[in-house]
Coordinates of C-alpha atoms in Angstrom, one line a residue:
M1 CA 161.7 -252.8 -114.3
R2 CA 164.6 -252.4 -112.0
S3 CA 166.6 -250.6 -114.6
L4 CA 163.7 -248.1 -115.2
C5 CA 164.1 -247.0 -111.5
R6 CA 167.7 -245.8 -112.1
T7 CA 167.2 -243.9 -115.3
L8 CA 165.2 -240.9 -114.4
T9 CA 167.6 -238.1 -113.6
L10 CA 166.4 -234.6 -112.5
A11 CA 168.0 -231.5 -113.6
V12 CA 168.0 -228.0 -111.8
P13 CA 166.0 -225.4 -113.6
L14 CA 167.7 -223.9 -116.5
A15 CA 166.7 -220.2 -117.3
V16 CA 167.5 -220.7 -121.0
L17 CA 164.6 -223.3 -121.2
L18 CA 162.2 -220.8 -119.7
T19 CA 162.7 -217.6 -121.7
A20 CA 159.6 -218.3 -123.7
S21 CA 157.4 -218.8 -120.6
S22 CA 156.8 -216.0 -118.4
A23 CA 138.6 -193.5 -93.7
H24 CA 138.6 -194.2 -91.5
A25 CA 141.1 -193.5 -88.8
S26 CA 144.0 -191.5 -90.4
S27 CA 147.6 -192.0 -89.9
T28 CA 150.7 -190.0 -90.8
T29 CA 154.3 -191.0 -90.3
I30 CA 156.8 -188.6 -88.5
P31 CA 160.6 -189.3 -88.5
L32 CA 160.9 -190.0 -84.7
N33 CA 162.1 -193.3 -83.3
S34 CA 160.4 -192.7 -79.9
V35 CA 157.9 -190.3 -78.5
Q36 CA 158.2 -188.4 -75.2
K37 CA 155.1 -186.3 -75.0
V38 CA 151.9 -185.6 -76.9
V39 CA 150.0 -182.3 -76.0
L40 CA 146.9 -180.9 -77.4
D41 CA 146.6 -177.2 -78.2
S42 CA 142.8 -176.9 -78.7
A43 CA 142.9 -173.1 -78.9
H44 CA 144.9 -173.2 -82.1
G45 CA 143.7 -176.6 -83.5
Q46 CA 147.1 -178.4 -83.3
V47 CA 148.9 -181.2 -81.5
F48 CA 152.5 -181.1 -80.4
V49 CA 154.6 -184.2 -80.4
S50 CA 158.2 -184.5 -79.0
G51 CA 160.7 -187.3 -79.0
Q52 CA 164.0 -188.5 -80.4
R53 CA 165.4 -188.8 -83.9
D54 CA 168.0 -191.2 -85.3
D55 CA 170.0 -188.1 -86.1
P56 CA 170.1 -186.0 -82.8
S57 CA 171.2 -182.9 -84.8
Q58 CA 167.7 -182.8 -86.5
T59 CA 164.7 -181.2 -85.0
S60 CA 162.4 -183.4 -83.0
L61 CA 159.4 -181.3 -82.3
F62 CA 156.4 -181.7 -84.7
V63 CA 153.1 -179.9 -85.0
M64 CA 150.1 -182.0 -86.2
N65 CA 146.8 -180.9 -87.3
T66 CA 143.7 -182.1 -85.5
D67 CA 142.8 -184.3 -88.4
G68 CA 146.0 -186.3 -87.9
T69 CA 148.0 -184.8 -90.7
L70 CA 151.4 -183.1 -90.3
K71 CA 151.3 -179.4 -90.1
Q72 CA 155.0 -178.7 -89.8
S73 CA 158.2 -179.2 -87.7
I74 CA 159.7 -176.5 -85.6
P75 CA 163.4 -175.9 -86.5
G76 CA 166.2 -176.1 -84.1
E77 CA 164.2 -178.1 -81.4
T78 CA 166.6 -180.9 -81.1
L79 CA 166.6 -183.7 -78.4
T80 CA 163.1 -182.7 -77.3
A81 CA 161.4 -184.4 -74.2
G82 CA 158.8 -183.1 -71.8
L83 CA 156.2 -180.6 -73.0
A84 CA 154.0 -178.2 -70.9
L85 CA 151.5 -175.9 -72.4
D86 CA 150.7 -172.6 -70.5
G87 CA 148.4 -170.3 -72.5
T88 CA 150.0 -169.5 -75.7
T89 CA 153.4 -170.8 -74.7
L90 CA 154.6 -174.3 -75.1
Y91 CA 157.6 -175.2 -72.9
V92 CA 159.9 -177.8 -74.3
G93 CA 162.4 -179.7 -72.3
R94 CA 165.8 -180.2 -74.0
C95 CA 167.8 -181.6 -71.1
R96 CA 170.5 -183.3 -73.2
A97 CA 171.0 -180.3 -75.5
G98 CA 173.5 -178.5 -73.4
D99 CA 177.3 -178.3 -73.9
S100 CA 178.0 -180.4 -70.7
P101 CA 176.0 -183.1 -68.7
T102 CA 175.0 -180.5 -66.1
E103 CA 173.6 -178.0 -68.7
G104 CA 170.2 -178.2 -70.4
F105 CA 167.5 -176.0 -71.9
I106 CA 163.8 -175.3 -71.6
D107 CA 162.7 -173.6 -74.7
A108 CA 159.6 -171.4 -75.0
I109 CA 157.6 -171.8 -78.3
D110 CA 154.9 -169.3 -79.3
T111 CA 151.9 -171.4 -80.2
V112 CA 150.6 -168.8 -82.6
T113 CA 153.7 -168.2 -84.7
L114 CA 155.3 -171.7 -83.9
T115 CA 158.7 -170.0 -83.3
R116 CA 161.1 -170.1 -80.4
I117 CA 160.8 -167.0 -78.3
E118 CA 163.2 -167.9 -75.5
S119 CA 165.6 -170.6 -74.4
I120 CA 165.9 -170.9 -70.7
P121 CA 169.2 -172.6 -69.3
V122 CA 168.6 -175.1 -66.5
V123 CA 171.0 -176.8 -64.2
L124 CA 171.0 -180.7 -64.2
T125 CA 172.5 -183.1 -61.6
P126 CA 176.2 -183.6 -62.0
N127 CA 177.3 -187.2 -62.9
S128 CA 173.8 -188.2 -63.8
D129 CA 171.8 -188.9 -67.0
A130 CA 169.3 -186.2 -67.9
G131 CA 166.4 -188.6 -67.0
P132 CA 163.0 -188.3 -68.6
C133 CA 163.2 -184.4 -68.7
N134 CA 159.5 -184.2 -67.9
L135 CA 157.9 -180.7 -67.5
A136 CA 154.9 -179.3 -65.6
V137 CA 153.7 -175.8 -65.0
A138 CA 152.3 -174.9 -61.5
G139 CA 152.7 -172.1 -59.0
G140 CA 154.3 -169.7 -61.5
R141 CA 157.3 -172.1 -62.1
I142 CA 158.3 -174.8 -64.6
W143 CA 159.0 -178.0 -62.8
Y144 CA 161.4 -180.4 -64.5
T145 CA 163.5 -183.5 -63.8
P146 CA 167.2 -182.7 -63.2
G147 CA 168.5 -186.3 -63.4
D148 CA 167.5 -189.8 -63.9
Q149 CA 167.4 -191.1 -60.2
W150 CA 167.0 -190.1 -56.6
Q151 CA 166.4 -186.4 -57.5
D152 CA 165.0 -183.5 -55.4
L153 CA 162.3 -181.2 -56.9
A154 CA 163.7 -178.7 -59.4
A155 CA 162.0 -175.6 -61.0
V156 CA 162.7 -172.4 -62.8
D157 CA 160.6 -169.3 -62.6
I158 CA 158.4 -168.5 -65.6
A159 CA 159.1 -164.8 -65.1
A160 CA 162.4 -163.3 -66.1
P161 CA 165.2 -163.6 -65.0
H162 CA 164.0 -167.3 -64.7
A163 CA 165.6 -168.0 -61.2
Q164 CA 166.6 -171.6 -60.6
H165 CA 165.3 -173.6 -57.6
A166 CA 166.3 -176.9 -56.0
Y167 CA 164.0 -178.0 -53.1
S168 CA 164.9 -180.5 -50.5
V169 CA 161.2 -181.1 -49.7
G170 CA 160.0 -184.7 -49.3
P171 CA 161.9 -187.8 -50.5
S172 CA 164.2 -188.0 -53.6
I173 CA 162.4 -189.6 -56.6
T174 CA 163.6 -191.7 -59.4
D175 CA 162.4 -190.5 -62.9
E176 CA 159.9 -187.9 -61.8
Q177 CA 156.5 -187.8 -63.6
F178 CA 154.0 -185.0 -62.9
A179 CA 150.4 -184.2 -62.9
T180 CA 148.7 -180.8 -62.5
S181 CA 145.2 -179.7 -61.8
P182 CA 142.9 -177.8 -64.2
T183 CA 141.2 -176.2 -61.3
D184 CA 144.2 -175.6 -58.9
P185 CA 147.2 -173.8 -60.4
N186 CA 149.2 -174.4 -57.2
L187 CA 148.8 -178.1 -57.1
L188 CA 151.6 -180.4 -58.2
I189 CA 151.6 -184.2 -57.9
V190 CA 154.9 -186.0 -58.3
A191 CA 155.6 -189.7 -58.7
D192 CA 158.2 -192.3 -59.5
A193 CA 158.2 -193.7 -63.0
N194 CA 160.7 -196.5 -63.1
S195 CA 160.8 -198.5 -60.0
S196 CA 159.3 -201.8 -58.6
G197 CA 156.7 -199.7 -57.0
T198 CA 155.7 -196.1 -57.0
N199 CA 155.4 -193.4 -54.3
V200 CA 153.1 -190.4 -55.1
Y201 CA 153.5 -187.0 -53.4
K202 CA 151.1 -184.2 -53.4
Y203 CA 152.7 -180.6 -53.1
D204 CA 151.2 -177.2 -52.6
V205 CA 153.5 -174.9 -54.6
S206 CA 151.8 -171.6 -53.9
A207 CA 154.6 -170.4 -51.7
A208 CA 158.3 -169.9 -52.3
T209 CA 159.0 -173.3 -50.9
P210 CA 156.7 -176.3 -51.8
V211 CA 154.7 -177.9 -49.0
L212 CA 154.3 -181.8 -49.1
S213 CA 150.7 -182.1 -48.0
K214 CA 150.0 -185.7 -48.7
S215 CA 151.8 -188.9 -49.8
L216 CA 150.6 -192.2 -51.1
S217 CA 152.5 -195.5 -51.5
M218 CA 151.4 -197.6 -54.6
F219 CA 153.9 -200.3 -54.1
N220 CA 151.2 -202.9 -54.0
E221 CA 149.8 -201.5 -57.2
G222 CA 153.2 -201.6 -58.9
Q223 CA 154.9 -199.4 -61.4
V224 CA 153.0 -196.4 -62.5
R225 CA 153.3 -195.3 -66.1
G226 CA 151.0 -192.4 -66.7
M227 CA 148.8 -190.4 -64.4
G228 CA 146.5 -187.3 -64.6
I229 CA 143.9 -185.3 -62.7
T230 CA 140.3 -184.9 -64.0
A231 CA 138.8 -181.7 -65.4
D232 CA 137.0 -180.9 -62.1
G233 CA 140.1 -181.4 -60.1
S234 CA 138.6 -184.1 -57.8
T235 CA 140.2 -187.3 -59.0
F236 CA 143.7 -188.4 -59.4
I237 CA 144.1 -191.5 -61.9
A238 CA 147.2 -193.6 -62.3
A239 CA 147.9 -196.4 -64.8
A240 CA 149.8 -199.2 -62.8
S241 CA 151.1 -202.7 -63.3
D242 CA 147.7 -204.6 -63.1
A243 CA 145.0 -202.0 -63.2
V244 CA 144.1 -198.3 -63.4
W245 CA 143.5 -196.8 -59.9
R246 CA 141.4 -193.7 -58.8
Y247 CA 142.1 -191.6 -55.8
D248 CA 140.5 -188.6 -54.2
V249 CA 142.8 -185.6 -54.9
A250 CA 142.1 -184.0 -51.5
T251 CA 143.0 -187.0 -49.5
L252 CA 144.8 -189.4 -51.8
T253 CA 142.5 -192.2 -50.6
K254 CA 141.6 -194.9 -53.1
Q255 CA 138.2 -194.7 -54.7
G256 CA 138.3 -197.7 -57.1
S257 CA 139.9 -199.1 -60.2
Y258 CA 139.4 -199.8 -63.8
S259 CA 140.1 -203.5 -64.6
T260 CA 142.8 -204.4 -67.2
N261 CA 142.3 -208.0 -66.5
G262 CA 145.6 -208.2 -64.8
A263 CA 147.6 -206.7 -67.7
R264 CA 150.0 -203.8 -67.4
A265 CA 148.7 -200.3 -68.2
D266 CA 151.3 -198.3 -70.0
G267 CA 150.0 -194.9 -70.3
L268 CA 146.6 -192.9 -70.0
A269 CA 144.9 -189.9 -71.3
L270 CA 141.9 -188.0 -69.9
S271 CA 139.2 -186.4 -72.1
P272 CA 139.1 -182.7 -71.6
D273 CA 135.6 -182.9 -70.0
G274 CA 137.0 -185.6 -67.6
G275 CA 134.4 -188.1 -68.6
Y276 CA 136.5 -190.6 -70.2
V277 CA 139.9 -192.4 -69.6
A278 CA 141.9 -194.0 -72.4
V279 CA 144.5 -196.6 -71.3
V280 CA 147.2 -198.4 -73.3
V281 CA 147.0 -202.1 -72.5
G282 CA 148.9 -204.5 -74.7
D283 CA 148.7 -203.6 -78.4
G284 CA 145.4 -201.7 -77.9
V285 CA 143.7 -198.8 -76.1
R286 CA 140.9 -199.3 -73.8
F287 CA 138.2 -196.7 -73.1
Y288 CA 136.5 -196.3 -69.7
H289 CA 133.9 -194.1 -68.1
T290 CA 135.8 -192.0 -65.6
D291 CA 133.1 -192.1 -62.8
T292 CA 131.9 -195.8 -63.1
G293 CA 135.1 -197.5 -64.5
T294 CA 132.8 -199.2 -67.1
L295 CA 134.7 -200.4 -70.1
I296 CA 133.3 -198.7 -73.2
G297 CA 135.5 -200.5 -75.8
T298 CA 138.9 -201.4 -76.9
R299 CA 140.7 -200.3 -80.2
S300 CA 143.5 -202.4 -81.4
L301 CA 146.7 -200.8 -82.7
S302 CA 148.0 -204.1 -84.2
P303 CA 150.3 -204.6 -86.0
Q304 CA 151.7 -201.6 -84.2
S305 CA 152.0 -200.8 -80.6
S306 CA 151.7 -197.5 -78.6
A307 CA 155.0 -195.5 -78.4
F308 CA 155.6 -195.4 -74.7
G309 CA 151.8 -195.0 -74.0
Q310 CA 151.8 -191.3 -75.1
M311 CA 148.4 -190.1 -76.3
A312 CA 146.0 -187.3 -76.1
F313 CA 142.3 -186.7 -76.6
S314 CA 140.8 -184.1 -78.9
D315 CA 139.0 -181.2 -77.4
D316 CA 135.6 -182.8 -77.8
G317 CA 136.8 -186.3 -76.8
M318 CA 135.8 -187.7 -80.2
R319 CA 139.3 -188.4 -81.4
L320 CA 142.4 -189.8 -79.8
Y321 CA 145.9 -189.1 -81.0
T322 CA 148.1 -192.2 -80.5
P323 CA 151.6 -192.3 -81.8
A324 CA 152.6 -196.0 -82.6
W325 CA 155.6 -197.8 -83.8
T326 CA 155.9 -201.0 -85.9
Y327 CA 159.3 -201.9 -84.3
F328 CA 160.5 -200.8 -80.8
R329 CA 162.5 -197.5 -81.1
T330 CA 162.5 -197.6 -84.9
A331 CA 161.6 -194.6 -87.0
P332 CA 159.3 -193.6 -88.4
I333 CA 156.5 -193.2 -85.8
T334 CA 153.0 -193.4 -87.1
F335 CA 150.8 -190.7 -85.7
R336 CA 147.4 -192.4 -85.6
L337 CA 144.0 -190.8 -85.1
L338 CA 141.3 -193.1 -83.6
S339 CA 137.9 -191.6 -84.3
N340 CA 134.8 -191.8 -82.0
P341 CA 136.6 -193.8 -79.4
I342 CA 134.1 -193.2 -76.6
L343 CA 130.9 -194.2 -78.5
P344 CA 129.5 -197.7 -78.4
T345 CA 131.0 -200.1 -80.7
P346 CA 128.5 -201.7 -83.1
A347 CA 128.8 -205.3 -84.4
L348 CA 130.7 -205.6 -87.6
T349 CA 131.3 -209.0 -89.3
V350 CA 132.7 -210.4 -92.6
K351 CA 131.7 -213.9 -93.7
T352 CA 133.0 -215.8 -96.8
S353 CA 131.5 -218.3 -99.0
A354 CA 134.6 -220.6 -98.8
A355 CA 137.7 -221.0 -96.6
T356 CA 139.8 -222.5 -99.5
V357 CA 140.0 -221.7 -103.2
G358 CA 142.2 -222.6 -106.0
Y359 CA 144.8 -220.2 -107.5
G360 CA 142.9 -217.4 -109.3
G361 CA 139.7 -218.3 -107.7
H362 CA 137.1 -216.0 -106.1
V363 CA 135.0 -216.0 -103.0
K364 CA 131.8 -214.1 -102.0
L365 CA 132.2 -211.8 -99.0
T366 CA 129.2 -210.6 -97.0
V367 CA 129.7 -207.6 -94.7
H368 CA 127.1 -207.1 -91.9
L369 CA 126.9 -203.8 -89.8
G370 CA 124.6 -204.3 -86.8
G371 CA 122.3 -201.5 -85.5
S372 CA 120.7 -198.4 -87.0
H373 CA 123.2 -195.9 -88.3
T374 CA 123.3 -192.7 -90.4
N375 CA 126.7 -193.7 -91.8
H376 CA 126.5 -196.7 -94.0
S377 CA 130.0 -196.8 -95.4
V378 CA 132.1 -199.7 -94.6
H379 CA 135.9 -200.1 -95.5
I380 CA 137.1 -203.5 -96.6
Y381 CA 140.8 -204.1 -96.2
R382 CA 142.8 -207.1 -97.5
T383 CA 146.3 -208.3 -96.7
V384 CA 147.9 -210.8 -99.2
Y385 CA 150.5 -213.0 -97.7
G386 CA 153.9 -211.4 -97.9
G387 CA 152.3 -207.9 -98.6
S388 CA 151.0 -205.0 -96.6
R389 CA 147.4 -204.3 -95.5
T390 CA 145.6 -202.1 -98.1
L391 CA 142.2 -200.7 -98.7
L392 CA 140.3 -202.9 -101.2
K393 CA 137.1 -201.0 -101.4
T394 CA 134.5 -199.0 -99.5
V395 CA 131.0 -200.4 -99.6
T396 CA 127.5 -199.0 -98.6
V397 CA 125.5 -201.5 -96.7
G398 CA 121.8 -201.7 -97.3
S399 CA 118.9 -201.1 -94.8
G400 CA 119.6 -204.4 -93.2
G401 CA 123.3 -203.6 -92.8
N402 CA 124.5 -206.0 -95.3
Y403 CA 126.5 -206.0 -98.5
T404 CA 127.8 -208.9 -100.6
F405 CA 130.4 -208.8 -103.3
T406 CA 132.9 -211.0 -105.1
S407 CA 136.6 -210.8 -104.2
P408 CA 139.3 -210.2 -106.7
A409 CA 141.1 -213.2 -108.0
L410 CA 143.1 -214.7 -105.2
A411 CA 146.7 -215.8 -105.7
R412 CA 148.0 -216.3 -102.2
R413 CA 146.6 -216.6 -98.7
T414 CA 144.5 -213.6 -98.3
T415 CA 143.0 -212.0 -95.1
F416 CA 140.0 -209.6 -95.2
Q417 CA 138.8 -207.2 -92.5
A418 CA 136.0 -204.6 -92.4
E419 CA 136.4 -201.4 -90.5
Y420 CA 133.5 -198.8 -89.7
D421 CA 134.3 -195.1 -88.9
G422 CA 131.2 -194.6 -86.7
D423 CA 128.7 -191.8 -86.7
A424 CA 127.0 -189.5 -84.3
T425 CA 125.7 -192.4 -82.0
S426 CA 128.3 -195.2 -82.6
G427 CA 132.0 -195.5 -82.5
F428 CA 134.6 -197.2 -84.7
A429 CA 134.3 -200.9 -85.3
S430 CA 136.5 -203.5 -86.8
S431 CA 135.5 -207.1 -87.7
T432 CA 137.7 -210.1 -86.9
N433 CA 140.0 -211.2 -89.7
V434 CA 138.7 -213.6 -92.2
T435 CA 141.4 -215.7 -94.0
I436 CA 141.1 -217.5 -97.3
R437 CA 143.6 -220.2 -98.1
V438 CA 144.6 -220.5 -101.7
R439 CA 145.8 -223.8 -103.2
A440 CA 148.7 -223.3 -105.7
L441 CA 148.2 -224.3 -109.3
I442 CA 150.5 -227.2 -110.1
T443 CA 151.1 -228.1 -113.8
I444 CA 153.4 -230.4 -115.8
A445 CA 154.2 -230.1 -119.5
P446 CA 156.2 -232.6 -121.5
G447 CA 158.7 -231.2 -124.0
G448 CA 160.6 -232.7 -127.0
F449 CA 157.8 -235.0 -128.3
Y450 CA 157.2 -235.2 -132.0
A451 CA 153.4 -236.0 -131.9
V452 CA 150.4 -236.9 -129.7
S453 CA 148.4 -240.1 -130.2
G454 CA 145.6 -241.3 -128.1
G455 CA 146.7 -238.9 -125.3
Y456 CA 150.2 -240.1 -125.3
H457 CA 153.1 -237.8 -126.1
L458 CA 155.3 -239.7 -128.5
Y459 CA 159.1 -239.7 -128.5
H460 CA 161.4 -241.4 -131.0
Y461 CA 163.8 -243.8 -129.3
H462 CA 167.4 -242.8 -129.1
A463 CA 170.1 -245.2 -127.9
G464 CA 172.3 -242.2 -126.9
C465 CA 169.6 -240.8 -124.4
W466 CA 171.1 -242.6 -121.5
T467 CA 174.6 -241.3 -122.1
G468 CA 173.4 -237.7 -122.9
T469 CA 174.4 -237.8 -126.5
A470 CA 170.9 -237.8 -127.9
P471 CA 167.8 -236.0 -126.8
C472 CA 165.4 -237.4 -124.0
P473 CA 161.9 -236.7 -122.8
V474 CA 161.7 -233.4 -120.9
L475 CA 159.2 -232.7 -118.1
L476 CA 158.7 -229.1 -117.0
G477 CA 156.9 -228.6 -113.6
R478 CA 155.4 -225.2 -112.7
I479 CA 154.0 -223.6 -109.5
R480 CA 151.6 -220.6 -109.7
P481 CA 151.9 -218.2 -108.1
A482 CA 155.7 -218.4 -108.9
R483 CA 158.1 -218.8 -106.2
A484 CA 161.9 -219.6 -106.3
G485 CA 163.6 -222.3 -104.5
A486 CA 160.6 -224.5 -104.0
T487 CA 161.1 -228.2 -104.1
M488 CA 158.8 -230.1 -106.6
T489 CA 158.8 -233.8 -106.6
F490 CA 158.4 -235.6 -110.1
V491 CA 156.8 -239.1 -110.1
M492 CA 157.1 -241.5 -113.2
Q493 CA 155.0 -244.5 -113.4
H494 CA 154.8 -247.3 -115.9
H495 CA 151.8 -249.5 -116.9
T496 CA 151.6 -253.1 -116.1
A497 CA 149.0 -255.9 -116.3
S498 CA 147.8 -254.9 -112.7
G499 CA 147.8 -251.2 -113.3
W500 CA 150.1 -248.3 -112.9
V501 CA 153.1 -248.8 -110.8
T502 CA 155.5 -246.0 -109.6
S503 CA 158.9 -246.5 -111.2
V504 CA 160.9 -243.5 -110.0
K505 CA 160.6 -240.2 -108.3
G506 CA 162.9 -237.3 -107.6
T507 CA 163.1 -233.7 -106.8
A508 CA 164.0 -230.5 -108.5
T509 CA 164.1 -226.8 -107.3
T510 CA 162.0 -224.1 -109.0
N511 CA 163.7 -220.9 -110.5
S512 CA 162.2 -217.4 -110.0
Q513 CA 159.6 -218.0 -112.6
G514 CA 158.3 -221.1 -110.6
Y515 CA 159.5 -223.7 -113.1
A516 CA 161.5 -226.9 -112.4
K517 CA 162.9 -229.4 -115.0
A518 CA 163.3 -233.1 -115.0
I519 CA 164.8 -235.1 -117.8
F520 CA 163.9 -238.8 -118.3
H521 CA 167.0 -240.7 -119.2
Y522 CA 166.1 -244.2 -120.3
T523 CA 168.3 -247.1 -121.5
G524 CA 167.5 -250.0 -123.7
S525 CA 165.0 -250.8 -126.4
A526 CA 162.7 -252.4 -123.8
F527 CA 161.1 -248.9 -123.3
I528 CA 159.8 -248.9 -126.9
G529 CA 156.0 -249.2 -126.7
L530 CA 155.8 -249.0 -122.9
G531 CA 153.0 -246.8 -121.5
L532 CA 154.4 -244.1 -119.1
R533 CA 152.9 -241.3 -117.2
A534 CA 154.3 -238.6 -114.9
H535 CA 153.0 -235.8 -112.6
V536 CA 154.5 -233.4 -110.2
T537 CA 153.8 -232.4 -106.6
W538 CA 154.6 -229.6 -104.3
G539 CA 153.9 -229.6 -100.5
G540 CA 152.9 -225.9 -100.1
D541 CA 154.2 -223.2 -97.7
A542 CA 152.7 -220.4 -95.7
G543 CA 151.5 -218.5 -98.6
N544 CA 149.8 -221.3 -100.5
L545 CA 148.5 -224.8 -100.0
G546 CA 150.3 -227.4 -102.0
G547 CA 148.9 -229.9 -104.6
Q548 CA 149.7 -232.0 -107.6
S549 CA 149.5 -231.7 -111.3
R550 CA 147.4 -233.8 -113.6
W551 CA 149.0 -236.9 -115.2
T552 CA 150.8 -236.5 -118.5
Y553 CA 151.3 -239.5 -120.6
L554 CA 154.3 -240.5 -122.6
R555 CA 155.4 -243.3 -125.0
I556 CA 158.7 -244.2 -126.6
T557 CA 158.5 -245.2 -130.3
S558 CA 160.9 -246.7 -132.7

C-alpha cells in the first residue's frame, strides 16, 4: 500500500465547485473623546458634560436629560473643560480657546435658555500649558487654573467688569483641583492633581485676599484624583492612590477611610444629601455610606471604563451619571445611567442545563432573583463570540424568583448574563456570565460517484486519474458555522484483513463558505474493489470547539 500513501493530493478550495452550496440602565453616546466635568443641574432637570472632540472646532458642551438621553449641545462651546454651576448660570472654562497661549475664556451659560450670555477673558500663565482649566465659585469669584504646573491661585470677579486676580498666598500648586462647600460660600479647598503625593490647602476667600487657614499633606496617601465636601459642610473626602479618605473640614484631621482593597481610586461623587459616596475603582464604581464607610455594592462598567472618573449623582441619589469609554481617549463617549446604586443588591443568577452543545443546539437557562420584590422583570443578554452584547429578552420571574426558558439555536460560543433594574427597596443587580461552548458541525461529502451500493460510493476506474487527464473521486469537507481560512485535515483509510489502516492524510484550507476540497488521485488497477473510507477533522478555535465528520465510504470499480 506504499503507493496509496503517495496518491492522495489535496486541492485548495475552488469557489466554482461551491456555487450550488450556500432597561435597565440607559446609555447614550456623545461625540467626545474625553470628559472633563459632569455637573447636575437639578433645578432644570439636566446634566452638563464638557470635554474634548477629535475636531476641536466643534462644540464640546452637551446637555443631557436626567433619564440619560441627549437633550442638546450648546453651539460655539469649543475646547470646554471645567464647569461650575452658580444659580442659573453655568460657568465653562475654555482656557485653550484664546488666540494666544496666555489668553483664555470663561463662558457664562444661562441654564434656562441654554445660550451663552457672556464670555469673560482670563489671563493664563505665559509659556505654560493651560492645565486642567478647572473652575470653582466661592467668595463672589470664579477660581480657575491658569497653567499646568506650579501655579498661584487665580480668580475673576463674577460681577462686571470681571476684574482679574492672581494671589501669592500659600505654595504654588500643580494642576489645581477645587472643592467648595454647600454651606459656606467663602470656603475653597485646593489640592494638587498630578504629583506623587498631594498637598491640600483650605482657604477663606471672604476678603479681598484669600487667607490660608489650614493645610494637609497627603503624600502618604498618594495621588488625589477627585474630592468633595459633604452636604452638611462637615466632611472633606478625597479619592487617593490606595483608599478614599475622610477629613474634618474645620481642622483637616483624618476621620477614617473607605477601603478600596489597595486599588487606586480615580474619581468620586457625593450624593446631594451627603449620605453616599461613589468611587471609581478599576472598571467599576463602588458605593459607600458616607458616615460609616460601609461598602453598599459595586457596579461594573465592563467592557468600558470610566472617563477620567467624572460622574454625578441625580438629585435623589437614585441614579449615577457615569461617562465611560471603550478605548482610552477615543470617541464616542458613552453616557451611562446607573439606576438605584445606593440600594442593596439582590442575588441574581443564571444556570444552564449544559456547558457544551453541538452546532444549532439549545440549552435551558434558569434565572433566579433572590428576595422579595415588586419588580419581577429581568433582562437577559447574550454575547455571541465575535459580536456585541445584545438584549435577548426580558422575562418575568415567578413568585419564587425563577424563570426557565430554552435558548435560541447556538452557532458559536455564547455568553448569557442577567440584569435586574431594581425597585423601591433593592438596587441594580447583574449575574455572573454563563458561557456555552458550541462544537462545530463537521461534514464530508463525496463527489463524482456514479452509484451507491452497500453504503459505498462507487467510482469507475480511470487510468488517467493519476495524471489528471481523467476524473478522480472528490471529497468536500465543510465547517459550520462557516469560517474562511480554517485548516481541515482529510484522512483516507483502506481496509485490510486486520481492519482499517490509515493510508494518507493531508490538509486543505476552507473558503468563505466553510468548504475545503480534497481530490483522491489513485494509480494502478490494484485499487479496483478495495474498500476505502475517509473523514475530515478540524481542531477548533476561540469561537467553536473542533471535531470530526462521520466516515464516508468509497470503492473503485472497473
